[in-house]
Coordinates of C-alpha atoms in Angstrom, one line a residue:
M230 CA 0.0 0.2 0.0
T231 CA 1.3 3.3 -1.2
S232 CA 1.5 6.5 1.1
L233 CA -1.3 8.0 -1.3
D234 CA -3.4 4.9 -0.4
R235 CA -2.9 5.4 3.4
S236 CA -3.7 9.0 3.5
P237 CA -7.4 9.1 3.3
T238 CA -7.1 6.5 6.4
L239 CA -4.7 8.9 8.1
H240 CA -6.9 12.0 7.4
R241 CA -9.8 10.1 8.9
H242 CA -7.9 9.2 12.0
R243 CA -6.8 12.8 12.4
L244 CA -10.1 14.0 12.1
K245 CA -11.6 11.7 14.7
N246 CA -9.1 12.7 17.0
I247 CA -9.8 16.5 16.5
N248 CA -13.6 15.9 16.8
F249 CA -13.2 14.1 20.1
P250 CA -12.3 17.0 22.4
W251 CA -14.5 19.4 20.6
T252 CA -17.5 17.0 20.8
A253 CA -16.7 16.5 24.6
F254 CA -16.4 20.3 25.0
V255 CA -19.8 20.8 23.6
V256 CA -21.3 18.1 25.6
Y257 CA -19.6 19.3 28.9
T258 CA -20.6 22.7 28.1
I259 CA -24.2 21.8 27.8
V260 CA -24.4 19.6 30.9
F261 CA -22.8 21.9 33.2
S262 CA -24.8 24.9 31.8
V263 CA -28.3 22.8 32.3
Y264 CA -27.4 21.7 35.7
G265 CA -26.1 25.1 36.8
I266 CA -29.4 26.9 35.3
S267 CA -31.6 24.0 36.8
R268 CA -30.4 25.2 40.4
V269 CA -31.4 29.2 39.5
N270 CA -34.8 27.8 38.1
T271 CA -35.5 25.9 41.1
Y272 CA -34.5 28.7 43.5
L273 CA -31.4 26.8 44.9
A274 CA -28.7 29.2 43.8
N275 CA -27.4 31.2 46.5
G276 CA -26.2 34.9 47.1
Y277 CA -22.9 33.7 48.0
D278 CA -21.5 33.4 45.5
L279 CA -23.5 33.2 42.5
G280 CA -25.1 36.7 43.5
I281 CA -21.9 38.2 44.3
F282 CA -20.2 37.4 40.9
D283 CA -23.3 38.3 39.2
Q284 CA -23.0 41.7 40.8
V285 CA -19.5 42.0 40.2
V286 CA -19.3 40.9 36.5
Q287 CA -22.2 43.2 35.8
H288 CA -20.2 46.2 36.9
Y289 CA -17.3 44.8 34.8
A290 CA -19.8 44.7 31.9
H291 CA -20.4 48.4 32.2
F292 CA -16.8 49.2 32.9
Q293 CA -17.5 50.3 36.4
V294 CA -15.6 49.4 39.8
P295 CA -16.6 45.9 40.8
I296 CA -18.9 46.7 43.7
S297 CA -20.9 43.8 45.7
T298 CA -23.2 44.8 48.0
L299 CA -23.8 41.3 49.1
K300 CA -20.3 41.9 50.7
G301 CA -21.3 45.4 52.1
D302 CA -21.7 48.9 51.2
D303 CA -19.4 50.1 48.5
Y304 CA -17.5 46.9 48.9
N305 CA -14.9 46.5 46.1
I306 CA -14.5 42.8 45.5
W307 CA -10.7 43.4 45.0
G308 CA -10.7 43.7 49.0
D309 CA -11.8 39.9 49.2
H310 CA -10.0 38.1 46.5
F311 CA -7.5 39.2 43.6
H312 CA -9.3 37.6 40.6
P313 CA -9.5 40.0 37.7
I314 CA -9.7 37.1 35.4
I315 CA -13.5 37.0 36.0
A316 CA -13.8 40.1 33.9
L317 CA -13.3 37.7 30.8
W318 CA -17.1 36.8 31.5
A319 CA -18.3 40.5 31.1
P320 CA -19.0 40.2 27.2
L321 CA -21.5 37.5 27.9
Y322 CA -23.7 40.1 29.4
W323 CA -23.8 42.2 26.3
I324 CA -25.1 39.0 24.5
W325 CA -27.7 38.0 27.2
D326 CA -28.2 40.3 30.3
N327 CA -29.2 37.6 32.5
V328 CA -27.9 35.8 35.8
R329 CA -27.8 32.6 34.1
V330 CA -25.4 33.7 31.7
I331 CA -22.6 33.6 34.2
I332 CA -23.5 29.9 34.7
I333 CA -22.9 29.5 31.0
G334 CA -19.7 31.3 31.2
Q335 CA -18.5 29.1 33.9
A336 CA -19.7 25.9 32.0
I337 CA -17.6 27.1 29.0
V338 CA -14.3 27.5 31.0
A339 CA -14.6 24.2 32.9
A340 CA -15.4 22.1 29.9
S341 CA -12.5 23.8 28.1
A342 CA -10.2 21.9 30.3
I343 CA -11.0 18.8 28.1
F344 CA -8.5 20.1 25.3
P345 CA -5.3 20.1 27.7
L346 CA -6.5 17.0 29.4
W347 CA -6.7 15.2 26.1
R348 CA -3.3 16.2 24.8
I349 CA -1.6 15.1 28.0
T350 CA -3.6 11.7 28.1
R351 CA -3.1 10.9 24.6
R352 CA 0.6 11.7 24.8
H353 CA 0.8 8.9 27.7
M354 CA -1.9 6.6 26.9
G355 CA -2.2 6.7 23.3
Q356 CA -5.6 7.5 21.3
G357 CA -7.9 4.2 22.2
W358 CA -11.3 4.3 23.7
W359 CA -10.0 4.0 27.3
A360 CA -7.7 6.9 26.9
K361 CA -10.5 9.0 25.6
A362 CA -12.9 7.7 28.5
F363 CA -10.5 8.5 31.2
S364 CA -10.4 12.0 29.9
V365 CA -13.9 12.5 29.9
A366 CA -14.0 10.9 33.3
I367 CA -11.8 13.6 34.8
L368 CA -14.4 16.2 33.9
F369 CA -17.0 13.7 35.4
G370 CA -15.4 13.5 38.6
W371 CA -17.1 14.5 41.9
P372 CA -14.9 17.7 42.5
I373 CA -16.0 18.9 39.2
Q374 CA -19.5 18.2 39.9
C375 CA -19.5 19.9 43.2
L376 CA -17.8 22.9 41.3
I377 CA -20.7 23.3 39.0
D378 CA -23.1 22.7 42.0
F379 CA -21.9 25.7 43.7
D380 CA -22.9 27.8 41.1
V381 CA -20.2 30.2 40.3
H382 CA -16.7 30.7 41.4
E383 CA -13.4 32.1 40.0
I384 CA -11.6 28.9 40.8
A385 CA -13.1 27.4 37.7
F386 CA -10.7 29.2 35.7
A387 CA -7.9 27.3 37.4
V388 CA -9.3 23.9 36.1
P389 CA -8.1 24.3 32.5
L390 CA -5.2 26.5 33.4
L391 CA -3.6 24.1 35.6
A392 CA -4.1 21.4 33.0
W393 CA -2.2 23.7 30.7
V394 CA 0.6 24.3 33.3
V395 CA 1.1 20.4 33.5
D396 CA 0.9 20.1 29.8
G397 CA 3.7 23.0 29.5
L398 CA 5.9 21.0 31.9
D399 CA 5.0 17.5 30.4
R400 CA 6.1 18.9 26.7
H401 CA 9.0 21.3 28.0
A402 CA 7.2 23.9 26.4
D403 CA 8.5 27.1 28.2
K404 CA 6.5 29.6 26.2
A405 CA 3.1 27.7 26.9
L406 CA 4.1 27.1 30.5
L407 CA 4.8 31.0 31.0
I408 CA 1.7 31.8 29.4
A409 CA -0.6 29.7 31.3
C410 CA 1.4 30.6 34.6
V411 CA 0.8 34.2 34.0
L412 CA -3.0 33.6 33.4
L413 CA -3.1 31.4 36.7
L414 CA -1.9 34.4 38.8
L415 CA -5.2 36.2 37.5
V416 CA -7.3 33.7 38.8
R417 CA -6.7 34.2 42.6
E418 CA -4.1 35.5 44.9
D419 CA -2.9 32.1 46.2
M420 CA -2.1 30.8 42.6
G421 CA 1.4 32.4 43.0
T422 CA 2.4 29.6 45.2
L423 CA 1.5 27.2 42.6
V424 CA 3.5 29.1 39.8
C425 CA 6.4 28.7 42.3
I426 CA 6.1 24.8 42.4
A427 CA 5.7 24.9 38.8
G428 CA 9.1 26.7 38.5
F429 CA 10.7 24.1 41.1
I430 CA 9.5 21.2 39.1
R431 CA 10.8 22.6 35.9
L432 CA 14.1 23.1 37.3
V433 CA 14.3 19.8 39.3
W434 CA 12.6 17.4 36.6
G435 CA 12.5 19.3 33.4
C436 CA 16.3 19.1 32.8
Q437 CA 16.4 15.4 33.2
G438 CA 19.1 13.9 30.7
R439 CA 21.0 17.0 30.2
R440 CA 22.8 19.5 32.1
R441 CA 21.0 22.5 33.3
T442 CA 21.8 25.8 31.4
P443 CA 21.9 29.5 32.6
R444 CA 18.6 29.8 30.7
D445 CA 17.2 26.7 33.0
W446 CA 18.0 28.5 36.0
L447 CA 16.8 31.9 34.8
F448 CA 13.3 30.8 33.6
S449 CA 12.8 28.3 36.5
G450 CA 14.1 30.8 39.0
G451 CA 11.8 33.5 37.6
L452 CA 8.6 31.5 38.1
M453 CA 9.5 30.5 41.6
V454 CA 10.6 34.1 42.8
G455 CA 7.9 35.7 40.8
G456 CA 5.2 33.4 42.2
L457 CA 6.0 33.9 45.7
A458 CA 6.7 37.6 45.3
F459 CA 3.2 38.0 43.5
F460 CA 1.5 36.1 46.4
V461 CA 3.3 38.6 49.0
V462 CA 2.7 41.8 47.0
V463 CA -1.0 40.8 46.4
T464 CA -1.8 39.8 50.0
T465 CA 0.1 42.6 51.8
V466 CA -0.4 45.5 49.4
V467 CA -3.0 44.9 47.0
L468 CA -6.0 43.3 49.0
P469 CA -5.3 45.5 52.1
H470 CA -5.6 48.6 49.9
F471 CA -9.2 47.6 49.1
A472 CA -9.9 46.3 52.4
P473 CA -8.4 48.1 55.4
A474 CA -9.0 45.3 57.8
G475 CA -6.5 43.4 55.7
Y476 CA -6.2 39.9 54.4
Q477 CA -9.0 38.3 55.7
Y478 CA -8.5 34.6 54.7
W479 CA -5.2 34.1 56.9
N480 CA -6.6 32.0 59.6
Y481 CA -4.0 29.4 60.9
T482 CA -3.8 29.1 64.5
V483 CA -2.1 25.6 64.2
L484 CA 1.1 27.4 62.9
E485 CA 1.2 29.7 65.9
V486 CA 4.2 29.0 68.0
H487 CA 3.5 29.2 72.0
G488 CA 6.5 29.8 73.8
S489 CA 10.3 30.3 72.8
G490 CA 12.9 27.6 72.0
L491 CA 13.1 24.3 69.8
G492 CA 10.5 22.7 72.0
A493 CA 7.7 25.3 71.1
W494 CA 8.8 25.0 67.4
L495 CA 8.7 21.1 67.4
V496 CA 5.2 21.2 68.8
M497 CA 4.0 23.5 66.2
I498 CA 5.5 21.2 63.5
G499 CA 3.8 18.1 65.3
H500 CA 0.3 19.8 65.5
A501 CA 0.7 20.8 61.8
I502 CA 1.4 17.3 60.8
A503 CA -1.4 16.0 62.7
A504 CA -3.8 18.6 61.2
I505 CA -3.1 17.5 57.7
V506 CA -5.1 14.4 58.3
L507 CA -7.1 14.9 61.4
P508 CA -10.0 15.1 62.4
V509 CA -11.7 12.6 60.3
T510 CA -13.3 14.8 57.8
K511 CA -10.0 15.4 56.3
I512 CA -9.2 11.8 56.0
W513 CA -12.3 11.2 54.0
T514 CA -11.5 14.0 51.7
W515 CA -8.1 12.4 50.9
F516 CA -9.4 9.2 50.5
V517 CA -12.1 10.1 47.8
L518 CA -9.4 12.3 46.0
L519 CA -6.7 9.5 45.9
V520 CA -8.8 6.0 45.8
P521 CA -10.2 6.8 42.1
V522 CA -6.5 7.3 40.9
G523 CA -5.1 4.4 42.9
F524 CA -2.8 6.8 44.8
L525 CA -0.6 7.0 41.7
C526 CA -0.2 10.6 41.9
L527 CA 2.1 10.4 44.4
G528 CA 4.7 8.9 42.2
S529 CA 4.8 12.1 39.9
P530 CA 6.4 15.5 40.6
Y531 CA 3.3 17.2 39.0
G532 CA 1.6 16.1 42.2
L533 CA 3.7 18.8 44.0
L534 CA 1.3 21.2 42.6
A535 CA -1.5 20.3 44.6
V536 CA 0.4 20.6 47.9
P537 CA 0.1 24.6 48.2
I538 CA -3.7 24.1 47.8
M539 CA -4.1 21.1 50.3
A540 CA -1.9 22.7 53.0
E541 CA -3.9 25.9 52.8
R542 CA -7.1 24.0 53.3
M543 CA -6.2 21.4 55.8
L544 CA -4.1 23.7 58.0
A545 CA -6.8 26.5 58.0
D546 CA -9.2 27.1 60.9
R547 CA -12.3 27.4 58.8
E548 CA -13.8 23.6 58.9
H549 CA -15.8 23.9 55.4
L550 CA -12.1 24.1 53.8
W551 CA -11.5 20.7 55.0
S552 CA -14.6 18.9 53.5
T553 CA -15.7 17.5 50.2
H554 CA -18.4 20.1 49.7
F555 CA -18.3 23.4 47.5
H556 CA -15.5 24.1 44.9
Y557 CA -12.4 23.6 46.8
N558 CA -11.3 20.0 45.4
A559 CA -11.8 20.9 41.7
P560 CA -8.0 22.3 40.9
V561 CA -6.7 19.7 43.2
W562 CA -8.7 16.8 41.3
I563 CA -7.3 17.8 38.1
I564 CA -3.6 18.0 39.3
I565 CA -3.7 14.4 40.8
C566 CA -5.5 12.8 37.7
L567 CA -2.7 14.1 35.5
A568 CA 0.1 13.2 37.7
A569 CA -1.4 9.7 38.0
V570 CA -1.1 9.4 34.3
D571 CA 2.4 10.8 34.3
A572 CA 3.6 8.6 37.2
V573 CA 2.9 5.3 35.3
D574 CA 5.8 6.3 32.8
R575 CA 8.1 7.3 35.7
L576 CA 7.7 4.2 38.2
P577 CA 10.7 1.7 38.2
Q578 CA 10.0 -1.2 35.7
S579 CA 9.8 -3.7 38.5
W580 CA 6.9 -1.9 40.2
V581 CA 5.2 -1.7 36.7
G582 CA 5.5 -5.3 36.1
R583 CA 3.6 -6.1 39.5
M584 CA 1.1 -3.6 38.9
A585 CA 0.6 -4.8 35.2
A586 CA -0.2 -8.1 36.6
G587 CA -2.8 -6.9 39.0
A588 CA -4.4 -4.6 35.9
R589 CA -4.5 -7.8 33.7
R590 CA -6.1 -9.9 36.3
V591 CA -8.6 -7.2 37.8
F592 CA -9.3 -5.4 34.6
R593 CA -8.4 -7.7 31.9
S594 CA -5.8 -5.0 30.5
R595 CA -3.7 -5.9 27.6
G596 CA -0.6 -4.7 25.9
T597 CA 3.0 -4.1 27.4
S598 CA 3.1 -3.5 31.3
R599 CA 2.8 0.2 31.2
E600 CA 0.0 -0.1 28.4
A601 CA -1.6 -2.3 30.9
V602 CA -1.3 -0.1 33.9
H603 CA -2.4 3.0 32.0
D604 CA -5.5 0.7 30.8
G605 CA -6.2 -0.2 34.4
L606 CA -5.8 3.5 35.7
A607 CA -8.6 4.5 33.1
K608 CA -11.0 1.5 34.1
L609 CA -10.6 2.3 37.8
L610 CA -11.2 6.0 37.2
V611 CA -14.1 5.2 34.8
G612 CA -15.7 2.8 36.9
S613 CA -15.3 4.4 40.3
Q614 CA -17.1 7.7 39.1
V615 CA -19.9 5.6 37.0
L616 CA -20.5 3.4 40.1
A617 CA -20.5 6.3 42.8
T618 CA -23.0 8.3 40.3
L619 CA -25.3 5.3 40.2
L620 CA -25.1 5.0 44.1
A621 CA -25.8 8.7 44.6
A622 CA -28.9 8.4 42.5
T623 CA -30.2 5.8 44.9
Q624 CA -29.7 8.2 47.8
L625 CA -28.9 5.2 49.8
V626 CA -25.2 6.3 50.8
H627 CA -25.3 10.0 51.7
P628 CA -21.7 10.9 51.6
I629 CA -21.6 9.7 48.1
T630 CA -24.9 11.4 47.2
D631 CA -23.5 14.7 48.5
I632 CA -20.4 14.7 46.3
F633 CA -22.1 13.6 43.1
P634 CA -24.8 16.2 42.8
F635 CA -25.2 15.3 38.9
S636 CA -27.4 12.2 40.1
R637 CA -30.1 14.5 40.6
M638 CA -30.3 14.8 36.8
I639 CA -30.6 11.0 36.4
T640 CA -33.5 11.1 39.1
T641 CA -34.9 14.3 37.4
A642 CA -34.7 15.7 41.0
A643 CA -32.4 18.7 39.5
F644 CA -35.8 20.0 37.5
R645 CA -38.4 19.6 40.1
T646 CA -39.5 22.5 42.4
D647 CA -40.6 21.6 46.0
A648 CA -42.7 23.6 48.2
S649 CA -40.1 25.7 49.9
A650 CA -38.5 26.4 46.6
Q651 CA -42.0 27.6 45.1
A652 CA -42.5 29.7 48.2
R653 CA -39.1 31.4 47.3
G654 CA -40.0 31.8 43.8
D655 CA -43.2 33.4 44.9
A656 CA -41.4 35.9 47.0
V657 CA -39.0 36.9 44.0
A658 CA -42.0 37.3 41.6
W659 CA -43.8 39.7 44.3
L660 CA -40.9 42.0 45.0
P661 CA -40.9 45.2 42.9
A662 CA -37.7 45.5 41.0
N663 CA -35.3 48.5 41.8
T664 CA -35.9 48.4 45.4
C665 CA -33.5 48.0 48.2
V666 CA -33.8 44.6 49.8
A667 CA -32.1 42.5 52.7
A668 CA -32.5 38.8 51.8
D669 CA -31.9 35.4 52.8
D670 CA -28.9 34.0 51.1
Q671 CA -30.8 31.7 49.2
I672 CA -33.2 34.1 47.9
A673 CA -30.7 36.9 47.5
G674 CA -29.1 35.2 44.5
Q675 CA -32.3 35.7 42.5
L676 CA -32.4 39.6 42.9
T677 CA -29.1 40.5 42.1
H678 CA -30.3 41.6 38.4
T679 CA -33.2 43.6 39.5
N680 CA -32.6 45.0 42.8
R681 CA -29.8 46.4 45.2
V682 CA -29.7 43.4 47.3
T683 CA -27.7 42.5 50.6
V684 CA -27.8 40.0 53.3
P685 CA -28.8 40.9 56.7
G686 CA -26.8 42.5 59.1
I687 CA -23.8 44.0 56.9
S688 CA -25.4 47.0 55.2
D689 CA -26.1 50.5 56.9
H690 CA -28.1 51.5 53.6
H691 CA -31.7 52.1 54.2
Q692 CA -33.8 48.9 53.2
D693 CA -37.5 48.7 51.5
F694 CA -37.9 45.1 52.3
Y695 CA -36.5 42.1 54.4
V696 CA -37.0 38.7 52.7
L697 CA -36.8 35.8 55.3
D698 CA -37.3 32.1 55.0
L699 CA -38.4 31.1 58.5
D700 CA -37.6 27.4 57.9
R701 CA -33.8 28.5 57.7
V702 CA -32.8 29.0 61.4
Q703 CA -29.3 30.2 60.2
P704 CA -29.6 31.5 56.7
A705 CA -26.2 31.5 55.5
T706 CA -22.5 31.6 56.6
T707 CA -22.1 35.6 55.9
P708 CA -20.1 37.9 57.8
A709 CA -22.9 39.1 60.4
N710 CA -24.1 35.5 61.0
W711 CA -27.6 36.9 61.7
S712 CA -29.9 34.1 62.5
T713 CA -33.5 34.4 61.0
E714 CA -35.1 34.7 64.3
F715 CA -32.9 37.8 65.2
T716 CA -33.4 39.3 61.8
L717 CA -37.2 39.1 61.9
D718 CA -37.0 41.1 65.6
Y719 CA -34.8 43.5 64.3
A720 CA -36.8 44.3 61.2
H721 CA -40.2 44.1 63.1
Y722 CA -39.4 45.7 66.5
T723 CA -36.4 47.8 66.0
L724 CA -37.1 49.3 62.5
G725 CA -40.8 48.9 62.4
F726 CA -41.2 46.7 59.4
S727 CA -44.5 44.8 58.7
V728 CA -45.4 41.5 57.0
K729 CA -46.7 42.5 53.6
F730 CA -46.3 39.1 51.8
Q731 CA -46.0 35.3 52.8
S732 CA -45.6 32.2 50.9
G733 CA -45.1 29.1 52.8
S734 CA -42.3 29.7 55.3
V735 CA -41.2 33.1 53.4
V736 CA -42.2 36.3 54.5
I737 CA -41.5 39.8 53.0
L738 CA -41.3 42.8 55.4
E739 CA -41.9 46.1 54.2
S740 CA -40.4 49.5 55.5
P741 CA -42.7 52.0 57.2
D742 CA -41.5 54.5 54.9
Y743 CA -41.3 52.6 51.6
S744 CA -42.6 55.1 48.9
G745 CA -41.9 52.9 45.5
P746 CA -38.9 51.8 43.4
D747 CA -35.9 54.1 43.2
P748 CA -33.6 53.0 40.3
A749 CA -30.9 55.5 41.3
N750 CA -30.5 54.4 44.8
C751 CA -31.8 50.9 44.7
G752 CA -31.3 49.5 41.2
P753 CA -29.0 46.7 40.5
A754 CA -26.3 49.1 39.7
A755 CA -26.5 50.9 42.9
S756 CA -23.5 50.6 45.4

C-alpha cells in the first residue's frame, strides 16, 4: 500500500481525534449549563457566591468599579480576592443580560479543560477508547460536579489553566508554560504559590538527561521568585488597599508558636502534621481524592502542584475548607489525575510489572506492562465515577450522594421544584424591581439582576424590604451571621417593618416609609 493509499485513512484518523475533544467540550458545556441553570430555575442558587459574581461581573460589563453589596456597602471585590480574570465573563452580559449567562460562562471555562486533558492523556496513554474515556471521566469527577453545583466561582478558571501548566511542563514547552502561569496568577492571589512550585518542578525534573543551562536557572527561578513575590505583594499590598482590615483569609492558629525555643517549634510542627489528616473529615477528603486514581499521583512530581492548595485548606481554621463540599477540590482533582497518568511512565520497571499483573487480573488489561497499567488506571477512574454516580442516584449512601450532585439529573430531581422553592419563587415574583432588599442568602442570588440586594446585618443602607425564610434558622454563613429569628425581630421591632407578603415559610417585611422603586439608589447598579 502506498502513502497515497494510506492518506485517506490517516486523514480520517486525525479528524476523529480532532473531533473528540470538541465533541466532549460541547457536551460538557451543555451538561454543566443545564445543571447550573436548573439550580437557578428551582431557586437553589445562593447569593454567596452566584449573586456576588453576578453583581461584580455586571459592573465589569458596564466598565464600572466591581462593587458587591452582598459583601457590604461600597464593597470593592478586590478587597476580598484578587481575581481579575473573571472580567472575561463580562462580554457575555452584552449578549444576554441575565444571571444565568454567568453560569454558562463557567460551564464554558470548565469544559475547556478537555483540550489540555486530552493532549496529556493522548501523549501518555495513546488514542484508544479507554484513553478518551479517562479524559472524559476526569471532568465527570465528583470535584468538578461539586464545582458546578456551587453555581459560580473564580476557581473554575484554575481547572483548565492548571491542566495547561502540566501540559507545558510535560512537553518542556516554556512559552506555553509561561503563558499558563501568568494567566493562573489572575485567577486568585494564592495561585502564586502554585506558579512557584511549577518553577521548582521545571528546574528539578524538566532538565533530566542534560545539564542545566543558565536559561534553565533563569526561567525556572523567575517562576519561583515571581510566583512568591506575586503572592506576597497581592496579600500584603493590593488586597489591604481595598480592604483596610487586611487579608481576611489568613486563619491558621495551628501554625502559631506558643513559647520559645526548639521545643515550642517542634510542638507546632507536630500539630501541623497531625492537622493534615485530622479530624476524620480530612481523611475522607483525602480518601475520595486519591482512591479513584489508585494513589498513583504520589509517584509524579506534578502532584507537588497540589501541595500548596491542600496545605492551605487542611491547616486552616475554617472547617468547611476540609470537606468534600463546594468548589475547593476541583483544581486538586485535575492535578492528581494528570499526575497519575504521568506517574506510570516514571515508576521503576519492577513496580510496573507487578502493577501490570494486577491490572491484567482485575481489569483484563492488555498490551505492554505500562500500557496495561494505564489501561487499568483508566478503567479504575471511569468505573469508580460511574458506580458512585449510580449509588448517589439511589440516595442510600449519603456521603456519596453529597459529592455526586449530577445524580440529581438522573433522577430528574434537579428539575423539580418543591414547596419551599416555590415559596422562594413566589417571593421573588412579588418583590418590586429597583428596590433595596436585605434577603436570605438563598433568595438573594435571585435578586441581583433587578434590585440592590444584600444579606442581613452587613449594610447600613436604608432597606425597603427584608425577605426571610422562616424554615432556615441560620440562613447562611455570611459576615454578620445573623439568625433568621434575630433578623425578624430586628426588622419588626427595631425598624418597624411589617409583613406584606407570605408564601409558605417565606415572608417579606416592608419598611414603614417605603415610597416605591428607586432605580438610582436601589437598582442593581447601585452601590
